[in-house]
Coordinates of C-alpha atoms in Angstrom, one line a residue:
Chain E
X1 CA 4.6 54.3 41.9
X2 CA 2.4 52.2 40.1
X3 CA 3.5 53.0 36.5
X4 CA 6.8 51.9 38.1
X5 CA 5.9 48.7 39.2
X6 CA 3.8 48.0 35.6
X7 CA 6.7 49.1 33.5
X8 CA 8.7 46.4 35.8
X9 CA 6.3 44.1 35.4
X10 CA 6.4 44.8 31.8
X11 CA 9.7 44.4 31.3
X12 CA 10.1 41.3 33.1
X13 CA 7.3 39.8 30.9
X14 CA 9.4 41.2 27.8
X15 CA 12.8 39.3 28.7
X16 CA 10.7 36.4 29.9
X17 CA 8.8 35.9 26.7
X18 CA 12.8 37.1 24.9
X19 CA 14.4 34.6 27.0
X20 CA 11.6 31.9 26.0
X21 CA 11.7 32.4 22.3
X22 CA 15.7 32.8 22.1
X23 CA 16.1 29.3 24.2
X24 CA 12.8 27.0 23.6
X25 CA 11.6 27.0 20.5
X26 CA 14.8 27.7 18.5
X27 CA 16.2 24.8 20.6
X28 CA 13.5 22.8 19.8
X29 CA 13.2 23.1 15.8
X30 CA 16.8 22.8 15.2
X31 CA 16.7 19.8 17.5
X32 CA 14.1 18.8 15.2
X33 CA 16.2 19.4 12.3
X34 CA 19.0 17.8 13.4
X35 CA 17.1 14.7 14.1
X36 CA 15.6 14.6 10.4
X37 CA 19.6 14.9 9.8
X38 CA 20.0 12.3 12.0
X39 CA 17.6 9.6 11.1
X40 CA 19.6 8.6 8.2
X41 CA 22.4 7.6 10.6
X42 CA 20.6 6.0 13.5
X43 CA 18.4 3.4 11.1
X44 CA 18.2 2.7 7.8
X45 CA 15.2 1.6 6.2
X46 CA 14.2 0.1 2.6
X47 CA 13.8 3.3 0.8
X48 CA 11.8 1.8 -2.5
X49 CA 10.4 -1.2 -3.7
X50 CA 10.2 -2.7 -7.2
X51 CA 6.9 -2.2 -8.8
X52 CA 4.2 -4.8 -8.9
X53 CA 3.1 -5.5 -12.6
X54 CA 0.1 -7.9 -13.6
X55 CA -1.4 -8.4 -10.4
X56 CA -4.7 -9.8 -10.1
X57 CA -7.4 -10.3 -7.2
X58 CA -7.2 -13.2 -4.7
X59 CA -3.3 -13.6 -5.5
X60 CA -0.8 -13.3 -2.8
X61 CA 0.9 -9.6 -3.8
X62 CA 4.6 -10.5 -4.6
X63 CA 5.7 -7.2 -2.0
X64 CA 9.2 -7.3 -1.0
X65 CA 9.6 -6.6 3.2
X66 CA 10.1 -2.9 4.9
X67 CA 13.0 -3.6 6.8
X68 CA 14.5 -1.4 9.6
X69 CA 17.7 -1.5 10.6
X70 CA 19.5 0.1 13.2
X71 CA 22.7 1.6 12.7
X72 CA 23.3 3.3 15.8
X73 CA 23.4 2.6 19.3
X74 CA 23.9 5.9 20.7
X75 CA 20.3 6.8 21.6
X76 CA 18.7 4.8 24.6
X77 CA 15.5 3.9 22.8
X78 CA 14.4 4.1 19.5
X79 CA 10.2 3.8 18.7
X80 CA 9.7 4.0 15.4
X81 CA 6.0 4.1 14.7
X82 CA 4.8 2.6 11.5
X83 CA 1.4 3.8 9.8
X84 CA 0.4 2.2 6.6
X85 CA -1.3 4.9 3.9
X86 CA -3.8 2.8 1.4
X87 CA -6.6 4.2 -0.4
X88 CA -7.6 1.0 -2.1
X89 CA -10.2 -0.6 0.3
X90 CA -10.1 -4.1 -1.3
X91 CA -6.3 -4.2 -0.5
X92 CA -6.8 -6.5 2.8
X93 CA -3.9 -8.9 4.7
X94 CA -1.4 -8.7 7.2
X95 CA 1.9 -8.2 8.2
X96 CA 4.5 -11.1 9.8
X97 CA 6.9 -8.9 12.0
X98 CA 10.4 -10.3 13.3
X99 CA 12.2 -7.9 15.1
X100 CA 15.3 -10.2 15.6
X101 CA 13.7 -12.6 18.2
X102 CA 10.6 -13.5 17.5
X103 CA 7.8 -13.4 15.2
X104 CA 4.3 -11.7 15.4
X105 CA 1.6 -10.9 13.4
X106 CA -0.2 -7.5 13.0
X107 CA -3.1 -7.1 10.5
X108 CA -2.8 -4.2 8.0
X109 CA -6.3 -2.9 9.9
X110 CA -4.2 -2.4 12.7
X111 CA -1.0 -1.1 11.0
X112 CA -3.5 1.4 9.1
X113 CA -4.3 3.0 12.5
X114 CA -0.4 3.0 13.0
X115 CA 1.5 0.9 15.6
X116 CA 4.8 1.6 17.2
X117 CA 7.6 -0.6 17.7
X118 CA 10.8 -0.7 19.6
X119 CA 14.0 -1.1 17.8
X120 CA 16.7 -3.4 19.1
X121 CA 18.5 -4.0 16.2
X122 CA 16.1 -4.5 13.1
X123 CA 12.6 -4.8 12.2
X124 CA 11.2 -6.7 9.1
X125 CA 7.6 -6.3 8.1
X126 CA 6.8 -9.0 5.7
X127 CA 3.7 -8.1 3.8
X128 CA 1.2 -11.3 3.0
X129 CA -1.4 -8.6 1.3
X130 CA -4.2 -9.3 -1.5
X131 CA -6.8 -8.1 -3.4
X132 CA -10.0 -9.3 -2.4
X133 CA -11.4 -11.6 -5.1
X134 CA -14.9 -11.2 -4.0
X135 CA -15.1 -7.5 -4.4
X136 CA -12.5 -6.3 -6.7
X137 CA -14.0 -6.7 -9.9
X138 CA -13.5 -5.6 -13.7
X139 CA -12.8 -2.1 -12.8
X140 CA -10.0 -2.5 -11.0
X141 CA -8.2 -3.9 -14.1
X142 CA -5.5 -2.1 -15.9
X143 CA -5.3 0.5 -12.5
X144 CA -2.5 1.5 -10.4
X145 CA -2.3 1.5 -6.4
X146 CA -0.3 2.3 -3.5
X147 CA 0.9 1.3 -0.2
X148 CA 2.6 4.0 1.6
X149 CA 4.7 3.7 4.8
X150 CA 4.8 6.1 7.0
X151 CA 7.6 6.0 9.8
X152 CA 7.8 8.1 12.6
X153 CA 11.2 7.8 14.2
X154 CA 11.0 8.9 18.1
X155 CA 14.4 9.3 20.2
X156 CA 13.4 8.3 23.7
X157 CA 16.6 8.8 25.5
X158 CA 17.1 9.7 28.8
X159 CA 19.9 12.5 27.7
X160 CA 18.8 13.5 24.7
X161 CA 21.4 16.3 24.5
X162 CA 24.2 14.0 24.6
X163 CA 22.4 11.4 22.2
X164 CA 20.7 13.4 19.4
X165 CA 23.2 15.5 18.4
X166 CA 26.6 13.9 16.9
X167 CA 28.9 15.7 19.3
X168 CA 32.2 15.1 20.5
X169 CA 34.0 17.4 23.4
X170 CA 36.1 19.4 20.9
X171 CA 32.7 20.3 18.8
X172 CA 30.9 21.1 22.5
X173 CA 34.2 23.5 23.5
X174 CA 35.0 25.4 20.2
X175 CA 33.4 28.6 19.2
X176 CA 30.9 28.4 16.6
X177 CA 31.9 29.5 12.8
X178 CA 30.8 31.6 10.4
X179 CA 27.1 30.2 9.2
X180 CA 27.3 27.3 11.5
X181 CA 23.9 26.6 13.4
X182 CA 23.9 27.6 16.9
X183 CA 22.9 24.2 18.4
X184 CA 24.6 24.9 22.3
X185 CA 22.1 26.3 24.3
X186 CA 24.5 27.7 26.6
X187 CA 25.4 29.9 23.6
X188 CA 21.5 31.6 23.5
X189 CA 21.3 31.8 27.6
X190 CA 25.0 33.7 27.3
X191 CA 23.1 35.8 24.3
X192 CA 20.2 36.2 26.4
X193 CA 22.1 37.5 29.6
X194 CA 24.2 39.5 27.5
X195 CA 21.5 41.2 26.6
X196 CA 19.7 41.5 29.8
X197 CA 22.7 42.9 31.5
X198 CA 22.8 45.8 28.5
X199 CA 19.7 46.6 28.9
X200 CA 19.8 46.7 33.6
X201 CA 22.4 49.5 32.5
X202 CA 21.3 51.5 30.3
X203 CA 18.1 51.7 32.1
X204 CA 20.4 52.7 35.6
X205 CA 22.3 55.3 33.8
X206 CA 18.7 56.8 32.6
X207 CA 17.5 56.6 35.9
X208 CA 20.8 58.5 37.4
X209 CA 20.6 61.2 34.6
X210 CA 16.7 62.1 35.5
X211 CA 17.6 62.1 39.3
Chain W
X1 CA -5.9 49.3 26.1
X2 CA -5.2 49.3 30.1
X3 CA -1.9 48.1 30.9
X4 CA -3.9 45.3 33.4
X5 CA -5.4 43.7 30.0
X6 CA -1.6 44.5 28.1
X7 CA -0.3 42.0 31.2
X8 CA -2.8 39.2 30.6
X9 CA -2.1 39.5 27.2
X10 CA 1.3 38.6 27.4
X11 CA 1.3 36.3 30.3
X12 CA -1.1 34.7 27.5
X13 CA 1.4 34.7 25.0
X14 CA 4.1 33.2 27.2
X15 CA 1.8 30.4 28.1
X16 CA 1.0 29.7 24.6
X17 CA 4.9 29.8 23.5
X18 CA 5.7 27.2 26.9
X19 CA 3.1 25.1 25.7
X20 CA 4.4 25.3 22.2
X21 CA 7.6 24.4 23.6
X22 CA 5.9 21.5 25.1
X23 CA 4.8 19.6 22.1
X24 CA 7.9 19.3 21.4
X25 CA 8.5 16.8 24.2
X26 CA 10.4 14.2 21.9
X27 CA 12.5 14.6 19.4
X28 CA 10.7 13.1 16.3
X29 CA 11.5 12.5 12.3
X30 CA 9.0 11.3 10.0
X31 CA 9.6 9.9 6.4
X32 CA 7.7 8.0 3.7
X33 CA 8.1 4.8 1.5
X34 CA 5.8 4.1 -1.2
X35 CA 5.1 0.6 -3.0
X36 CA 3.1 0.9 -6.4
X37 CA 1.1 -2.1 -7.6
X38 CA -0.1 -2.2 -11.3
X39 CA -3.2 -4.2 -11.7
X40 CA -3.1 -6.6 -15.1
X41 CA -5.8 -7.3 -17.3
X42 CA -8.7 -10.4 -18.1
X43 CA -9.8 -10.3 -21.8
X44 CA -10.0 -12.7 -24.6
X45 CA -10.7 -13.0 -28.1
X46 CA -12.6 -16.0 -30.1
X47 CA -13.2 -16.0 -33.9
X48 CA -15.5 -18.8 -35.8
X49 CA -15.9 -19.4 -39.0
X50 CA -18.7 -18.7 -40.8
X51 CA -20.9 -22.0 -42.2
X52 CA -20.8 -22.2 -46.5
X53 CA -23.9 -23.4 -46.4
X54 CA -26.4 -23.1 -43.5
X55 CA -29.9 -24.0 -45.1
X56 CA -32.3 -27.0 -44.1
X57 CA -30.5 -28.2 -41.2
X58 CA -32.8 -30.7 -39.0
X59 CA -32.7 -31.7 -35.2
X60 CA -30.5 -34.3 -34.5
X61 CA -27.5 -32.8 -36.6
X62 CA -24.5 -31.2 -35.3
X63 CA -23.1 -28.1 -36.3
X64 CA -19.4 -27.8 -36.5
X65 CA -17.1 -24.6 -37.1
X66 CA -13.4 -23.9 -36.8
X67 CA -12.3 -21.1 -34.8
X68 CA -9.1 -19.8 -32.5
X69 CA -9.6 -18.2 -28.7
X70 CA -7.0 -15.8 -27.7
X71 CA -5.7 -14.5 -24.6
X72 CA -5.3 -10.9 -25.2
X73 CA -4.9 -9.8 -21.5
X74 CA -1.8 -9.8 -19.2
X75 CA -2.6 -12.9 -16.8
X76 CA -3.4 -16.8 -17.3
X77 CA -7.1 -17.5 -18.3
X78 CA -9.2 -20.9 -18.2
X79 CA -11.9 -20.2 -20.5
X80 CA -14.9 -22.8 -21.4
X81 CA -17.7 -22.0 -24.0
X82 CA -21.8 -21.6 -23.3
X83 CA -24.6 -21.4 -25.9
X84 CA -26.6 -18.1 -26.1
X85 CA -28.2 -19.2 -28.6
X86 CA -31.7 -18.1 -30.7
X87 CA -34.3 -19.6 -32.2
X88 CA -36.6 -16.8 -34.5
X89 CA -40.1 -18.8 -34.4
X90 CA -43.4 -17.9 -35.1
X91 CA -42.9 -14.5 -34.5
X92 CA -41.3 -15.1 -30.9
X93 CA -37.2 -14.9 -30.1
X94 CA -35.9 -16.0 -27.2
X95 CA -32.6 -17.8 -25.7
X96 CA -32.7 -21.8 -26.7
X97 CA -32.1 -24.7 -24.8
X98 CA -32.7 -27.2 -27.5
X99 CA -29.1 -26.2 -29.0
X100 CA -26.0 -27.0 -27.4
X101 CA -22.6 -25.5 -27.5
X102 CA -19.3 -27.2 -26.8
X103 CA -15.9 -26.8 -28.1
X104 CA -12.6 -29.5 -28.3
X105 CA -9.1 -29.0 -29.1
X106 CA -7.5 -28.6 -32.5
X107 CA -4.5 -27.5 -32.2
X108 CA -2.3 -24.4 -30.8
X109 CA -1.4 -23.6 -27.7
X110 CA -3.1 -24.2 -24.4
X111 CA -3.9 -26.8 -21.8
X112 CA -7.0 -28.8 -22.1
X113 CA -8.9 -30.4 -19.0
X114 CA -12.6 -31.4 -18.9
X115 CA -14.6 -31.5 -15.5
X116 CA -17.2 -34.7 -15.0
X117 CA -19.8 -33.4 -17.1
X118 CA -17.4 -33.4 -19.9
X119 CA -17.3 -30.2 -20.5
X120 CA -14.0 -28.8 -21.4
X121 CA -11.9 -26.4 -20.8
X122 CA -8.5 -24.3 -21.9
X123 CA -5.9 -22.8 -19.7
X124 CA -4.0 -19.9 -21.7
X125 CA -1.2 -18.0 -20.6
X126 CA -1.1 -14.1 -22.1
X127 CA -0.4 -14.1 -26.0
X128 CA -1.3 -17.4 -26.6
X129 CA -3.9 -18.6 -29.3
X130 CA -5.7 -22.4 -29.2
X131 CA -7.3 -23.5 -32.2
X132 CA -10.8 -25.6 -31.6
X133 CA -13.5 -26.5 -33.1
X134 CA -16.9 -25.5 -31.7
X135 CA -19.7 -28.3 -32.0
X136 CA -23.4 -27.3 -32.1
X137 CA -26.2 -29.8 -31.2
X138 CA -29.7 -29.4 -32.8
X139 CA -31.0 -31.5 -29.7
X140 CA -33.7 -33.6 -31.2
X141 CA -35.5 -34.5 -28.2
X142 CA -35.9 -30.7 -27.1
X143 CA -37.1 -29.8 -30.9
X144 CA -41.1 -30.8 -31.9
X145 CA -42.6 -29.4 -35.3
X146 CA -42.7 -25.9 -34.1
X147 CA -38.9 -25.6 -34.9
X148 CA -39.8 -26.1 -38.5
X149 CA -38.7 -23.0 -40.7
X150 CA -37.1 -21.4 -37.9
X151 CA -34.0 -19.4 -37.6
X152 CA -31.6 -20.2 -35.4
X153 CA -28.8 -17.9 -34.3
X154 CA -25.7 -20.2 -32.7
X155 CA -24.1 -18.1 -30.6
X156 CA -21.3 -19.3 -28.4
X157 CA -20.8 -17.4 -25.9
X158 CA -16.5 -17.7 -24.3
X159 CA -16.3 -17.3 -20.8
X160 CA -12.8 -16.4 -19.0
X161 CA -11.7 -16.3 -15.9
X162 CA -8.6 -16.4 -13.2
X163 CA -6.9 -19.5 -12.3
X164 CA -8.1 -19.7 -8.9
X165 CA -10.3 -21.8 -6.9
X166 CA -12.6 -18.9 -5.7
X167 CA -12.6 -17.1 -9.5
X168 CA -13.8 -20.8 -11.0
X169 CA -15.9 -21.7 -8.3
X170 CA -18.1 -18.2 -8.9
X171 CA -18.2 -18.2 -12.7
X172 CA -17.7 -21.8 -14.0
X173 CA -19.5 -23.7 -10.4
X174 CA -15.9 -26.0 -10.5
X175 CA -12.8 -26.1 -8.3
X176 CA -9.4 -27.2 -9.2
X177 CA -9.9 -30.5 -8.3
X178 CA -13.0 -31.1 -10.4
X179 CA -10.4 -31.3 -13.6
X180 CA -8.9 -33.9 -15.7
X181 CA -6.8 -33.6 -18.7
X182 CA -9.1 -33.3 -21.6
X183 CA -6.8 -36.7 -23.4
X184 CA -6.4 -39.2 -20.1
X185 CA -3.4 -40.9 -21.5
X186 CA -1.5 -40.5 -18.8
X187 CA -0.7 -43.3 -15.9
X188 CA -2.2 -43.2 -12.7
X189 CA -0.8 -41.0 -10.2
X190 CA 1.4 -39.2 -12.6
X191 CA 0.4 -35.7 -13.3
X192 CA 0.6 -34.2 -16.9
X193 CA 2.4 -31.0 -17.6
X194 CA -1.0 -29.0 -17.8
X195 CA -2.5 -30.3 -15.0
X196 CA 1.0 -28.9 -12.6
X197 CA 0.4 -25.5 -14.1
X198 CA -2.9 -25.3 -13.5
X199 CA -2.5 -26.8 -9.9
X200 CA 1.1 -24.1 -9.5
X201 CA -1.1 -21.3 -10.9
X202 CA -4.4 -22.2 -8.4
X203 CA -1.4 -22.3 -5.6
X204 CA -1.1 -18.7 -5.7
X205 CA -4.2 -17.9 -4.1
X206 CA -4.7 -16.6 -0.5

């Protein structure tokens, strides 16, 4: 009696974790997937900058501005959060933002530890950055260093489903193809009962051969 | 293994995959964009010639030499000239006030300015060479009998720096403002052609 309510037990666990692993994650990292897929058509973003040649301490860095734009308006909210990358400590300055409206200023201290920012329709960081005169000195000459932006797009809409992933109705509907990713998660909980129901029987028809 | 500790260890596992699940809350994307910044370079060059004849000179004369100063680096310069120079006497070496360096325009390229003590300066952009002649003072005053039969080195010694306010201010004790053209032939009010670069060049500071 007891080995019969374990191995129920048991098998409930083993379709539960089945059923977990089949819908969750798998839905999750090709949601994941499809966003990187994705980013390129909901904003664009300055994807290189010319290099700065001769520079030297105390002078304003000639730095052309990061600008984000929005290209779509499918998702409710958009946060990109931006985190500036620079190993050079006598890099110093801020950043002017205008994000269509109005103007504010964030220091690159603060932009280091990253900041997020909603996107309307565009975003333009305008760098005023510098060398610091009073500490860069003779060693710094002839070197080479970096500013790296980090963005972290984040989809906050309220149907993410719907928003995320470029469906219309006749892509929801249709079966999926040969090599096509799965991306309907009806299609894994149909798997999943499939499955399920395969196994209820053969276990039955086991049980009704032993009695 | 008891099927009790089997059970925990699963239920553990499907904790751990919710929660795994849970991270991934929002969808998210991440990309990078990089900006490179090459830093230039400060350096200079100055040749003099050497003196024909350099015996029994006497306090109260001037020395004068003819040389070039080149910026060899990759951004403007304002260089000015110091003496470091010697005096071997009586056994004893050591840096000399008694001789005085400056130097003056002879030609080439550059922009000449002098601050109130007169002493001049020459704004160079990379590449470019001014000719000038470098004066040494024996000062007479400073030099008693005990400079008789000595050696002395004269050394001038070119100092360079960036064409900003803070750079000037810590190696040359000057700000923009302290500058004149080195020739004042020009009217009141109206400012020569070296004198806009140097002030468009000390603009670009933070």
């Amino acid at each position: 009696m007891e080995n019969k309510r374990g191995d129920s037990f048991a098998s409930l666990l083993f379709f539960g974790i089945i059923f977990i692993l089949l819908f969750f994650p798998i839905n999750h990292v090709s949601a994941i997937e499809d966003t990187d897929k994705e980013i390129d058509s909901m904003i664009s973003y300055t994807s290189s900058f010319k290099i700065i040649d001769n520079n030297e301490p105390g002078v304003l860095l000639d730095l052309e501005p990061l600008v984000i734009q929005r290209t779509s308006q499918k998702s409710d909210e958009l946060v990109v959060t931006i985190r500036i990358l620079s190993e050079n400590m006598q890099i110093v300055g801020d950043y002017e933002l205008f994000d269509g409206e109005k103007n504010e200023m964030y220091s690159l201290e603060q932009l280091k530890k990253g900041e997020s920012f909603k996107i309307k329709d565009s975003l333009v960081f305008s760098p005023n950055l510098f060398f610091l005169g009073e500490t860069t000195g003779n060693q710094e000459m002839n070197t080479q260093s970096t500013i790296t932006y980090e963005l972290i797009l984040e989809n906050h809409s309220a149907n993410k489903d719907k928003d995320i992933i470029v469906s219309d109705d006749e892509t929801i509907n249709r079966l999926p193809q040969t090599n096509e990713k799965l991306e309907n998660k009806y299609v894994y909980i149909g798997f999943f009962l499939i499955v399920f129901v395969t196994y209820c029987s053969v276990n039955i028809r086991r049980k009704v051969k032993r009695s | 293994m008891s099927k009790k500790r089997i059970n925990i260890l699963l239920a553990g596992m499907l904790l751990l995959v919710i929660s795994v699940g849970a991270t991934f809350a929002w969808w998210t994307a991440s990309t990078q964009v990089t900006q490179t910044i090459n830093m230039g370079n400060l350096a200079i060059e100055a040749t003099v010639e050497q003196l024909g004849d350099n015996e029994n000179y006497e306090p109260g004369l001037t020395v004068e030499q003819d040389g070039t100063v080149t910026n060899t680096g990759t951004i403007e310069t304002l260089i000015s000239v110091d003496s470091s120079s010697t005096v071997e006497s009586k056994g004893s070496e050591g840096t000399e006030t008694a001789i005085s360096i400056a130097f003056k325009p002879l030609g080439g390229d550059g922009y000449w300015f002098k601050d109130a003590s007169g002493r001049a300066y020459v704004l160079l952009s990379p590449g470019e060479t001014a000719e000038v002649e470098i004066v040494s003072s024996l000062n007479g005053s400073d030099m008693d009998n005990t400079y008789m039969d000595s050696t002395v080195n004269i050394v001038g010694d070119f100092h360079a720096t960036q064409v900003l306010d803070g750079a000037l201010e810590a190696e040359f004790g000057i700000v923009v403002d302290d500058l004149i053209d080195y020739e004042e032939n020009f009217s009141r009010g109206v400012k020569s052609e070296g004198m806009k670069r140097l002030h468009d060049l000390t603009k670009r500071g933070k």
